[in-house]
Structure formats: structure tokens, C-alpha cells
PDB file of C-alpha atoms and ligand atoms in Angstrom:
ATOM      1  CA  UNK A  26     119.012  96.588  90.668  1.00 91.00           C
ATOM      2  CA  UNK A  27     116.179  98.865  90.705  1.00 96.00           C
ATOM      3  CA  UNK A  28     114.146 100.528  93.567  1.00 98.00           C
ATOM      4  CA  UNK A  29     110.696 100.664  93.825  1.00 98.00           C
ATOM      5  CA  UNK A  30     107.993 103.144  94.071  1.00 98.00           C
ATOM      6  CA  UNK A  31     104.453 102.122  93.901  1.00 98.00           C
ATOM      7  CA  UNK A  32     102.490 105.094  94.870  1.00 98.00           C
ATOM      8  CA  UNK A  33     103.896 108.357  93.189  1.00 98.00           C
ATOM      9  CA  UNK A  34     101.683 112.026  92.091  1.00 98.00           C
ATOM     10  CA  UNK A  35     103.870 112.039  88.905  1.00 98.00           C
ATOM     11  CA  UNK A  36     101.290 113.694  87.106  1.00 98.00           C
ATOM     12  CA  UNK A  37     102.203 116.558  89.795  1.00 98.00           C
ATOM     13  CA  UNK A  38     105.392 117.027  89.726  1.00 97.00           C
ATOM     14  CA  UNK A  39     107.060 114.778  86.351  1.00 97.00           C
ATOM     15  CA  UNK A  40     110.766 116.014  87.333  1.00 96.00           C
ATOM     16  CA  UNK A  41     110.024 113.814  90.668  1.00 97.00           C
ATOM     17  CA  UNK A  42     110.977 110.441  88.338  1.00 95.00           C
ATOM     18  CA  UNK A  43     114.712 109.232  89.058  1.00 93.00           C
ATOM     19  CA  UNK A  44     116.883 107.088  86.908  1.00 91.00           C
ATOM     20  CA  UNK A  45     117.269 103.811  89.236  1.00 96.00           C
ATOM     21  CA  UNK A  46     113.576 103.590  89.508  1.00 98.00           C
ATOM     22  CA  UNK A  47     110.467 101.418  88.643  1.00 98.00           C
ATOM     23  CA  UNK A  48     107.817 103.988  89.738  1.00 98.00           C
ATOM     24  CA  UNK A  49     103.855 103.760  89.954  1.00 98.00           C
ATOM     25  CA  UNK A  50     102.308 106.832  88.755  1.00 98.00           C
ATOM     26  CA  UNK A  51      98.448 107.190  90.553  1.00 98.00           C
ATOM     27  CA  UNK A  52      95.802 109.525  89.668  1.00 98.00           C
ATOM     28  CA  UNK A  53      93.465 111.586  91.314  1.00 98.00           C
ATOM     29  CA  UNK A  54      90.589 112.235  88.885  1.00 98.00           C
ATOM     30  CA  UNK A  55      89.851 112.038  85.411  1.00 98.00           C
ATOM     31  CA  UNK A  56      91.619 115.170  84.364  1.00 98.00           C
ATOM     32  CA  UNK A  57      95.072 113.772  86.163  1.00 98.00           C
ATOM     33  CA  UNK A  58      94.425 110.482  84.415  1.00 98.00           C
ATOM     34  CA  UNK A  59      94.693 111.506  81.402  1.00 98.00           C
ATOM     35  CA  UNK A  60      98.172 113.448  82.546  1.00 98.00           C
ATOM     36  CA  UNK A  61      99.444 110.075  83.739  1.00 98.00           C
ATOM     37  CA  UNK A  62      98.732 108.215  80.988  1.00 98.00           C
ATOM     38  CA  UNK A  63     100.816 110.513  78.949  1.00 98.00           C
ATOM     39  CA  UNK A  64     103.895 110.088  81.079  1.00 98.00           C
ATOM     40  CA  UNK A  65     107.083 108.282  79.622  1.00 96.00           C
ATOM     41  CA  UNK A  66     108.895 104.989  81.208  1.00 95.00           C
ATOM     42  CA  UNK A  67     106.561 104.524  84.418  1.00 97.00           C
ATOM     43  CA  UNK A  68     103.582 102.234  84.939  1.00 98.00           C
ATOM     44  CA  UNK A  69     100.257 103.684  84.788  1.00 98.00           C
ATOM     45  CA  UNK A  70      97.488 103.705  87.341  1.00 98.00           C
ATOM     46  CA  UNK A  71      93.990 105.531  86.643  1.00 98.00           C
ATOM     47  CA  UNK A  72      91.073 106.249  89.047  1.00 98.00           C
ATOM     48  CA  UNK A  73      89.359 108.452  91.093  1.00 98.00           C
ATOM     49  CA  UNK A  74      90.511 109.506  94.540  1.00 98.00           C
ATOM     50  CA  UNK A  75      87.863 109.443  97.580  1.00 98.00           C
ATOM     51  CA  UNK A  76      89.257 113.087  98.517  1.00 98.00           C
ATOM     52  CA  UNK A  77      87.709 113.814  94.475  1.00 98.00           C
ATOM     53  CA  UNK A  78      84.523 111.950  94.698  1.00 97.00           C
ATOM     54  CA  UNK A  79      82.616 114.886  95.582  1.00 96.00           C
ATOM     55  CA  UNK A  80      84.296 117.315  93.096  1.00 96.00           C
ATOM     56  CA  UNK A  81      83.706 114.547  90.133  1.00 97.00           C
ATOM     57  CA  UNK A  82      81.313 113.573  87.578  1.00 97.00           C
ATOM     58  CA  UNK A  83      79.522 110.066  87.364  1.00 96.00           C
ATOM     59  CA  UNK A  84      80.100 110.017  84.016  1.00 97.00           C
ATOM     60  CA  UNK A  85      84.078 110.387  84.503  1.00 98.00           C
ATOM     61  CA  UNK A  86      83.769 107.047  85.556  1.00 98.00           C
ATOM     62  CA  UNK A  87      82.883 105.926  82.022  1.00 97.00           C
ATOM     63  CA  UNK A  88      85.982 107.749  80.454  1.00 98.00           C
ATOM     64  CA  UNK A  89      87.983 106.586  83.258  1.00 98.00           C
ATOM     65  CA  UNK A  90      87.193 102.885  81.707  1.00 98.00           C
ATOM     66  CA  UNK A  91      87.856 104.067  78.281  1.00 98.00           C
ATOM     67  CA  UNK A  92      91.337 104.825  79.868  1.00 98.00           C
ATOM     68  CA  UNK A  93      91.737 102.137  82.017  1.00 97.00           C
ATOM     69  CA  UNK A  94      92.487 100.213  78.414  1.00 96.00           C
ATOM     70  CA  UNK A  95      95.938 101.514  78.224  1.00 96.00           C
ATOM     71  CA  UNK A  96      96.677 101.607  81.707  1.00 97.00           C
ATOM     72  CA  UNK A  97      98.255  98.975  84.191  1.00 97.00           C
ATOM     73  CA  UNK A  98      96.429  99.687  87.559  1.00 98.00           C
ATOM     74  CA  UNK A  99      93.304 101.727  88.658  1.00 98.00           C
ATOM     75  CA  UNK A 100      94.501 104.036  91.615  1.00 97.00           C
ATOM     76  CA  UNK A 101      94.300 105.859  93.463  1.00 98.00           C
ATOM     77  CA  UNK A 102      91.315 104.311  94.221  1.00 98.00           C
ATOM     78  CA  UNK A 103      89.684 102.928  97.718  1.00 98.00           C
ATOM     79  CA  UNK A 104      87.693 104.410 100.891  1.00 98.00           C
ATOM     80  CA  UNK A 105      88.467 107.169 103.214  1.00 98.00           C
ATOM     81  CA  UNK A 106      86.172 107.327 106.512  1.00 97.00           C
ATOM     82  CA  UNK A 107      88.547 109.957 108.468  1.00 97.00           C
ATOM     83  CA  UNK A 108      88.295 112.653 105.443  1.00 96.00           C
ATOM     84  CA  UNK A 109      85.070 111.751 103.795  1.00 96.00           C
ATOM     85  CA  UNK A 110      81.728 112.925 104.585  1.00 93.00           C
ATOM     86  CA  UNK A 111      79.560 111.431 101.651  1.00 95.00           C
ATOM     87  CA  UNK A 112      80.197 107.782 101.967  1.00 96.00           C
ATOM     88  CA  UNK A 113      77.329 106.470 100.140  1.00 97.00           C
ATOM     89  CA  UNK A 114      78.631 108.380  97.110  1.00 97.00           C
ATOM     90  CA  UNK A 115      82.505 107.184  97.922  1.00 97.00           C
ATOM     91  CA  UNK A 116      81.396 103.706  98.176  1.00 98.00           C
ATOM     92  CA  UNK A 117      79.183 104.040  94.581  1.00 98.00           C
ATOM     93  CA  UNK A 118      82.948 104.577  92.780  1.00 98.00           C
ATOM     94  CA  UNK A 119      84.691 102.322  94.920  1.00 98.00           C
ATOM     95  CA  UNK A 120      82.650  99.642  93.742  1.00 98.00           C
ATOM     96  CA  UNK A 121      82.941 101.040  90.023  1.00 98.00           C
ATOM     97  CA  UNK A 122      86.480 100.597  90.110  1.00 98.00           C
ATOM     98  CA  UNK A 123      86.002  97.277  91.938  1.00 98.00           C
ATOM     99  CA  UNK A 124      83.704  95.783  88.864  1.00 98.00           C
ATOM    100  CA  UNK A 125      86.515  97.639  86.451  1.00 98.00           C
ATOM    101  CA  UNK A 126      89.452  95.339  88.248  1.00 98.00           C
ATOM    102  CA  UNK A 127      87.870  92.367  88.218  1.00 97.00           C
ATOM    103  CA  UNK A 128      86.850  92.453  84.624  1.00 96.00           C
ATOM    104  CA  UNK A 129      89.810  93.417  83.318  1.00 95.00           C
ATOM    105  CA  UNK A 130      91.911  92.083  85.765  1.00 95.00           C
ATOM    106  CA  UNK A 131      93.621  95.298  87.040  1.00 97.00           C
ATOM    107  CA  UNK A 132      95.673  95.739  89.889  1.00 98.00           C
ATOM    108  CA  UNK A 133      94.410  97.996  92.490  1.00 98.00           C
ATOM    109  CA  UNK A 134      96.666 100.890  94.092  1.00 98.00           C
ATOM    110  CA  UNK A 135      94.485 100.892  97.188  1.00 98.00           C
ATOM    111  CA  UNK A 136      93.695 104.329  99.613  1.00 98.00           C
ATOM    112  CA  UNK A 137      92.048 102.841 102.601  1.00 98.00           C
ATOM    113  CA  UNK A 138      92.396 105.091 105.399  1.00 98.00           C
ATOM    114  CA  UNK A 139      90.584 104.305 108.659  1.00 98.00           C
ATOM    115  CA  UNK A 140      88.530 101.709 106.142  1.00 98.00           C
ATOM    116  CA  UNK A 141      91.188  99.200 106.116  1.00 98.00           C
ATOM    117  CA  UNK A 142      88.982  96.602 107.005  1.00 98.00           C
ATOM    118  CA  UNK A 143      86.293  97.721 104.794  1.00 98.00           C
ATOM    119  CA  UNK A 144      88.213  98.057 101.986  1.00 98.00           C
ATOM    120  CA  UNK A 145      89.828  93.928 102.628  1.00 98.00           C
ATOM    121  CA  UNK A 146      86.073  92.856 102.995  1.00 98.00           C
ATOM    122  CA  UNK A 147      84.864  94.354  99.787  1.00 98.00           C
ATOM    123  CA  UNK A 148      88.188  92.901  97.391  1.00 98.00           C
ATOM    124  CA  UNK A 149      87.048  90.063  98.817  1.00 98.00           C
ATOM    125  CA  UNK A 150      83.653  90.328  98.010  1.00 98.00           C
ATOM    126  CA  UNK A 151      84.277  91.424  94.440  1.00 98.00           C
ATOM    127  CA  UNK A 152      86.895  88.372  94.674  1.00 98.00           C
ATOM    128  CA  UNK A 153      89.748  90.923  93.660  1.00 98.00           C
ATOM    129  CA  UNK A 154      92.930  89.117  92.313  1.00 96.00           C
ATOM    130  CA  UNK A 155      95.802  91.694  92.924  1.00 97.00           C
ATOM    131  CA  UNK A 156      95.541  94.772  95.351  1.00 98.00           C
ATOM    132  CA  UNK A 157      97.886  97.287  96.773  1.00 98.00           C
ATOM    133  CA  UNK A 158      97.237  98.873 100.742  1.00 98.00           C
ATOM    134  CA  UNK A 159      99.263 101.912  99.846  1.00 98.00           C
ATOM    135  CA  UNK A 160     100.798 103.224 103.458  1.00 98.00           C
ATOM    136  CA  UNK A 161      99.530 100.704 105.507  1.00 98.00           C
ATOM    137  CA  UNK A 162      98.358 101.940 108.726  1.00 98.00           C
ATOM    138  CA  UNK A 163      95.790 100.015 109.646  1.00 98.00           C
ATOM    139  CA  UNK A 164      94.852  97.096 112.668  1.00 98.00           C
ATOM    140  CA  UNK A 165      98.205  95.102 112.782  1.00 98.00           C
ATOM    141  CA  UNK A 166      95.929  91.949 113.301  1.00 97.00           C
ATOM    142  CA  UNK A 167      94.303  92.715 109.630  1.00 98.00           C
ATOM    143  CA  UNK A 168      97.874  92.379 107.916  1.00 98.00           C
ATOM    144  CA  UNK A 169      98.053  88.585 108.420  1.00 98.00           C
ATOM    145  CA  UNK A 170      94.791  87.978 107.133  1.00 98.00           C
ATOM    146  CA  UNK A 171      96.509  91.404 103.924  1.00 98.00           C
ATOM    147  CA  UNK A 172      98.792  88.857 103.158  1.00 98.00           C
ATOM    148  CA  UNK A 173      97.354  85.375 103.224  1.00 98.00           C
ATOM    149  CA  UNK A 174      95.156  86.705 100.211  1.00 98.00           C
ATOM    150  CA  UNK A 175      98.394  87.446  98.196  1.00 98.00           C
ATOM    151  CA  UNK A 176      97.270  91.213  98.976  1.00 98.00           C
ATOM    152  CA  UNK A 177     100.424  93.726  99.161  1.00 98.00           C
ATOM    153  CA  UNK A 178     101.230  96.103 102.062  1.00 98.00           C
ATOM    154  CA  UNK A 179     102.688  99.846 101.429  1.00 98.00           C
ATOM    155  CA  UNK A 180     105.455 100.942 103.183  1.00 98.00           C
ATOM    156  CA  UNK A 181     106.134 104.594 103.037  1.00 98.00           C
ATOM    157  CA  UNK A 182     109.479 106.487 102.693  1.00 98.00           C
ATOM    158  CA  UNK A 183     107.553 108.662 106.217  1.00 98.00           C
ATOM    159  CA  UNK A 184     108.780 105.558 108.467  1.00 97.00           C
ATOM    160  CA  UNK A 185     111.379 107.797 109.538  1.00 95.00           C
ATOM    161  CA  UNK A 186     109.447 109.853 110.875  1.00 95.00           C
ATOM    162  CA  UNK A 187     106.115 107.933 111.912  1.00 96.00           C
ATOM    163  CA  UNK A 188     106.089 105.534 114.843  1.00 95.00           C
ATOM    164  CA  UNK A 189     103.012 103.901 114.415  1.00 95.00           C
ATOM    165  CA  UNK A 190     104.349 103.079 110.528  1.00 98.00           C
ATOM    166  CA  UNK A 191     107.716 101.067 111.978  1.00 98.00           C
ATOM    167  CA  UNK A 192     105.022  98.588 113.990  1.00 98.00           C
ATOM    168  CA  UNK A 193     103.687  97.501 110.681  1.00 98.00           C
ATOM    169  CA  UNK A 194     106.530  97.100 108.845  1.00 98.00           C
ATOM    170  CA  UNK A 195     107.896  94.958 111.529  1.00 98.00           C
ATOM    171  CA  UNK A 196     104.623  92.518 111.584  1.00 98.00           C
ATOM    172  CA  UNK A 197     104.292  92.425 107.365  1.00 98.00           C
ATOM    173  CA  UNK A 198     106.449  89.880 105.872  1.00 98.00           C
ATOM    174  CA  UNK A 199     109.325  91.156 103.145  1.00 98.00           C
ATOM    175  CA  UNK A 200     107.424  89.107 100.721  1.00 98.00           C
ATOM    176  CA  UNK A 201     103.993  91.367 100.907  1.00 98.00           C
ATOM    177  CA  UNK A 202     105.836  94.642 101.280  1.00 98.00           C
ATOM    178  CA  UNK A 203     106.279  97.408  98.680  1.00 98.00           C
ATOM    179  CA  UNK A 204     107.920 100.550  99.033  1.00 98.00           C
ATOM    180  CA  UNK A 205     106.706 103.948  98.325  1.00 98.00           C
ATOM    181  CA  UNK A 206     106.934 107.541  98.598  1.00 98.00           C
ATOM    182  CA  UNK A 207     103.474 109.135  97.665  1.00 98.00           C
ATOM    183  CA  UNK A 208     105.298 111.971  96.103  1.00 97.00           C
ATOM    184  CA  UNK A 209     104.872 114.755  96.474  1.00 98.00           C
ATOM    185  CA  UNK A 210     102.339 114.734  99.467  1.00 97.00           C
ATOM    186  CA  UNK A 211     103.660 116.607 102.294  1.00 96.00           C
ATOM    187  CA  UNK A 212     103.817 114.992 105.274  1.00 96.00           C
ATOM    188  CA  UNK A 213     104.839 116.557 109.018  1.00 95.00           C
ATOM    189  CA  UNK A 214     106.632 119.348 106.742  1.00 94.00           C
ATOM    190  CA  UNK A 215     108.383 116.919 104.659  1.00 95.00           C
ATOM    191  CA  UNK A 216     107.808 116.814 101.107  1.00 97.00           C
ATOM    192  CA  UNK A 217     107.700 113.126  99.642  1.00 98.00           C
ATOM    193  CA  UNK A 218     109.679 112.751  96.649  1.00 98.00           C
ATOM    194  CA  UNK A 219     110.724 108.854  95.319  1.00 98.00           C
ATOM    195  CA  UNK A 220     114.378 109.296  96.247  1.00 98.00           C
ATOM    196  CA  UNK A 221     113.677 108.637  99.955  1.00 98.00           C
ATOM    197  CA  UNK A 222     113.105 105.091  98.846  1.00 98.00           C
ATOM    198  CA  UNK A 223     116.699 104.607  99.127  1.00 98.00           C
ATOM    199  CA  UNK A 224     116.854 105.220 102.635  1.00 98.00           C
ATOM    200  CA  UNK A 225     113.460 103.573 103.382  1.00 98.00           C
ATOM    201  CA  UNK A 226     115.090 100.335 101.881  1.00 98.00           C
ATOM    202  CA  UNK A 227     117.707 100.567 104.584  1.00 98.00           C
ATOM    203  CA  UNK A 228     115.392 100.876 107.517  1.00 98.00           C
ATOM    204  CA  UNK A 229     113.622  97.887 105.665  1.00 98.00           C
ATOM    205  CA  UNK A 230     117.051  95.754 105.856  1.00 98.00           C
ATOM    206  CA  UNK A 231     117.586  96.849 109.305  1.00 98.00           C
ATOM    207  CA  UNK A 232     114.680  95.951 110.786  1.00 98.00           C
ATOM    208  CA  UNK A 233     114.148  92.420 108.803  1.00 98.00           C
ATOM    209  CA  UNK A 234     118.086  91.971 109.569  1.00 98.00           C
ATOM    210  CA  UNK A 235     118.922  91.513 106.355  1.00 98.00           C
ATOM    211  CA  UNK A 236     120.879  92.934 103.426  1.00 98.00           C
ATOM    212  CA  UNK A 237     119.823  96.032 101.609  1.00 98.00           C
ATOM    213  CA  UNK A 238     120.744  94.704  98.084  1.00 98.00           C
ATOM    214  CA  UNK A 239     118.041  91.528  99.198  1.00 98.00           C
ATOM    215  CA  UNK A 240     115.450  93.577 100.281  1.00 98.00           C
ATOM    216  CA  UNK A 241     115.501  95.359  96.689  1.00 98.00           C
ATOM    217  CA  UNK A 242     115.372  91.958  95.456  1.00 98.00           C
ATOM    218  CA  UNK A 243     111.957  90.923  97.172  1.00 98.00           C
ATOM    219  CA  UNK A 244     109.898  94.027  96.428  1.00 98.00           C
ATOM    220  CA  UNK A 245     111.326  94.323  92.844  1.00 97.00           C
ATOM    221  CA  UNK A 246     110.176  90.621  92.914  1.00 97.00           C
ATOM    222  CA  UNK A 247     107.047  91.693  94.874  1.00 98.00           C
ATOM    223  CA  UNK A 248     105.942  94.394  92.177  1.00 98.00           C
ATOM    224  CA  UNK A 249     106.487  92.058  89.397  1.00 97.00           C
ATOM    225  CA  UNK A 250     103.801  89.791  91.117  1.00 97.00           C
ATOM    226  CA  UNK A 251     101.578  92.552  91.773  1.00 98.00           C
ATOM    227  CA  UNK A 252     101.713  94.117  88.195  1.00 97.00           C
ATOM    228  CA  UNK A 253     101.058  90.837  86.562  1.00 91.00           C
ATOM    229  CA  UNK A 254     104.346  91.322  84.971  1.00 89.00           C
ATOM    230  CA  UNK A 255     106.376  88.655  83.643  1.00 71.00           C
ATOM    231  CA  UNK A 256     109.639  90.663  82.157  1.00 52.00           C
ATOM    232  CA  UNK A 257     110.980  93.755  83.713  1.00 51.00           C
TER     233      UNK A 257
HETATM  234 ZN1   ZN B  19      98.548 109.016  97.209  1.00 97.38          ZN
END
């Protein structure tokens, strides 16, 4: 059975895919868009990150649409109110791609950070079908409220390392969790690559106290749900 990861840079590093894998290629920006949607054997995800708000066009957001026609998700796309001064201008392409999901009923591969609850109100507001909190660190009282909308929560390959990561995974149920790597950020000198999935999904099993084969079987399950996707 395969392993999954739902937030990967592919576009940054291609030789990052591995065999066992369904994998999630994001975007940054319009030019890496265009790089992802050229990639081979992965599912697609366009957009404009907050961190490239600033440094992009308003008019990428038009081409990003053209785009978004052969693609399977819009990320990496969201908020970011710990990085991001210009938040009236973050918040104009947040709510771009928020229009873009809901009429063409997109997934979203959400970045959220220190805007969780922001970014829950507004998929609410645009009455967003199928969304993505991609490394969930938010208010542990907001995942309950994540998941009763059908809403996924990230968990990242960095659990190993990050303490604050392990008390979300242990409040979000198996059936709203996907696993990720976010490839090939580097994180507390470690560079993220897909293949710590594989011991991510054993933390996962050891902490739910279950087996590790079942917990591939949920979040393959999970992605299926969250893609839209009725084969795999
Ligand atoms: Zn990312």
C-alpha cells in the first residue's frame, strides 16, 4: 500500500519523488506552477504562497486560473500573520483562490500559520467543500471544530522533532489526518524530503495504538476523500 505525502516543493527538487508514494506537489508562485504542472505521476496543486504575495503580480492570478484547469488542488495557498507584513494584500489572493475553489470545486492545500482560525472562518464563509491545514499547529480546541467540517489536518514528517506537533496529532482523529513532509523545507537543520513519511507513519501507529499497515490505510483513504478521487 502506498504512503502519502500531501504537501511536497517537487517543483524544487523533482529527484525528491519516491516509488511507494502518492505525493502532492504545491506551488509557490506562478512561475513554480507552471514547473509543477509539468511534473510526471504526482497530483498537482497551483497557487500563490503568502511568503510570494508581495513579490507577485495581480495579474498572475488570472494565469494561475488558466492553470488551475489542469490541476487538482490550488496550494500552497492560505494566510500567514507571523511572516507577513501586508495583510490587506495577502488576504486580496487568499480570497482569489477562495472564489477559484469554490467554483471549480478545488481542493485547497492550506498555509495558515498563526491564522488558523482565520483561515477556518473564511472556508467557511466562502462555504469551501474540501481543504487541507498543511502542518497543523494551531489552537488544539480549533481541530474539533477542523474536523467536524470534513476539513483535513497535516501532520508533518518534523513530529520527531517538534513537541508542540505530537499534542495535535494526539487530539486529531486518524480519519482527518494526512501525512506530509513539505520537502524540501529545512526545518531545525533537517532537510524535509517525502521518505520521512515512513517513519512519521510509525509514530502515527504508536501514538493512535494501532497498526502501521492501518494507519496507511486511513490517510490513503483520507486523501482519496480529500482529492475528490474515486480510483487510485
Ligand atoms: Zn509548504
Amino acid at each position: 500500500m502506498s504512503y502519502v505525502d500531501a504537501h511536497v516543493h517537487l517543483h524544487e527538487d523533482p529527484s525528491l519523488i519516491e516509488k511507494d508514494f502518492l505525493i502532492v506537489a504545491v506551488s509557490d508562485d506562478l512561475e513554480s506552477s507552471i514547473k509543477t504542472l509539468k511534473l510526471e505521476g504526482v497530483f498537482k496543486c497551483v497557487g500563490i504562497h503568502p511568503w510570494e504575495v508581495e513579490e507577485s503580480r495581480e495579474s498572475d492570478l488570472k494565469k494561475i486560473e488558466e492553470l488551475a484547469e489542469s490541476a487538482h488542488c490550488l496550494g500552497e495557498v492560505g494566510l500567514d500573520y507571523r511572516f507577513v507584513k501586508n495583510r490587506e494584500r495577502e488576504r486580496k489572493f487568499f480570497e482569489f483562490f477562495l472564489n477559484l475553489s469554490r467554483e471549480y470545486d478545488l481542493p485547497m492545500n492550506l498555509h495558515a500559520l498563526d491564522a488558523w482560525r482565520e483561515v477556518f472562518d473564511l472556508l467557511l464563509k466562502y462555504d469551501i467543500k474540501r481543504a487541507y491545514f498543511h502542518w497543523y499547529n494551531g489552537p488544539l480546541d480549533l481541530i474539533e471544530e477542523i474536523t467536524s467540517q470534513g476539513y483535513y489536518i497535516g501532520i508533518n514528517a518534523a513530529i520527531k522533532i517538534q513537541k508542540k506537533h505530537l499534542r495535535v496529532l494526539e487530539r486529531a482523529p486518524l480519519k482527518a489526518i494526512l501525512t506530509e513532509s513539505d520537502g524540501p523545507y529545512k526545518y531545525r537543520g533537517i532537510t524535509l524530503k517525502p521518505s520521512m513519511v515512513r517513519e512519521e507513519i510509525q509514530k502515527i501507529a504508536e501514538v493512535k495504538g494501532i497498526s502501521a499497515e492501518r494507519v496507511k490505510e486511513v490517510v490513503l483513504s483520507n486523501l482519496r476523500s480529500w482529492l475528490n478521487l474515486s480510483l487510485l
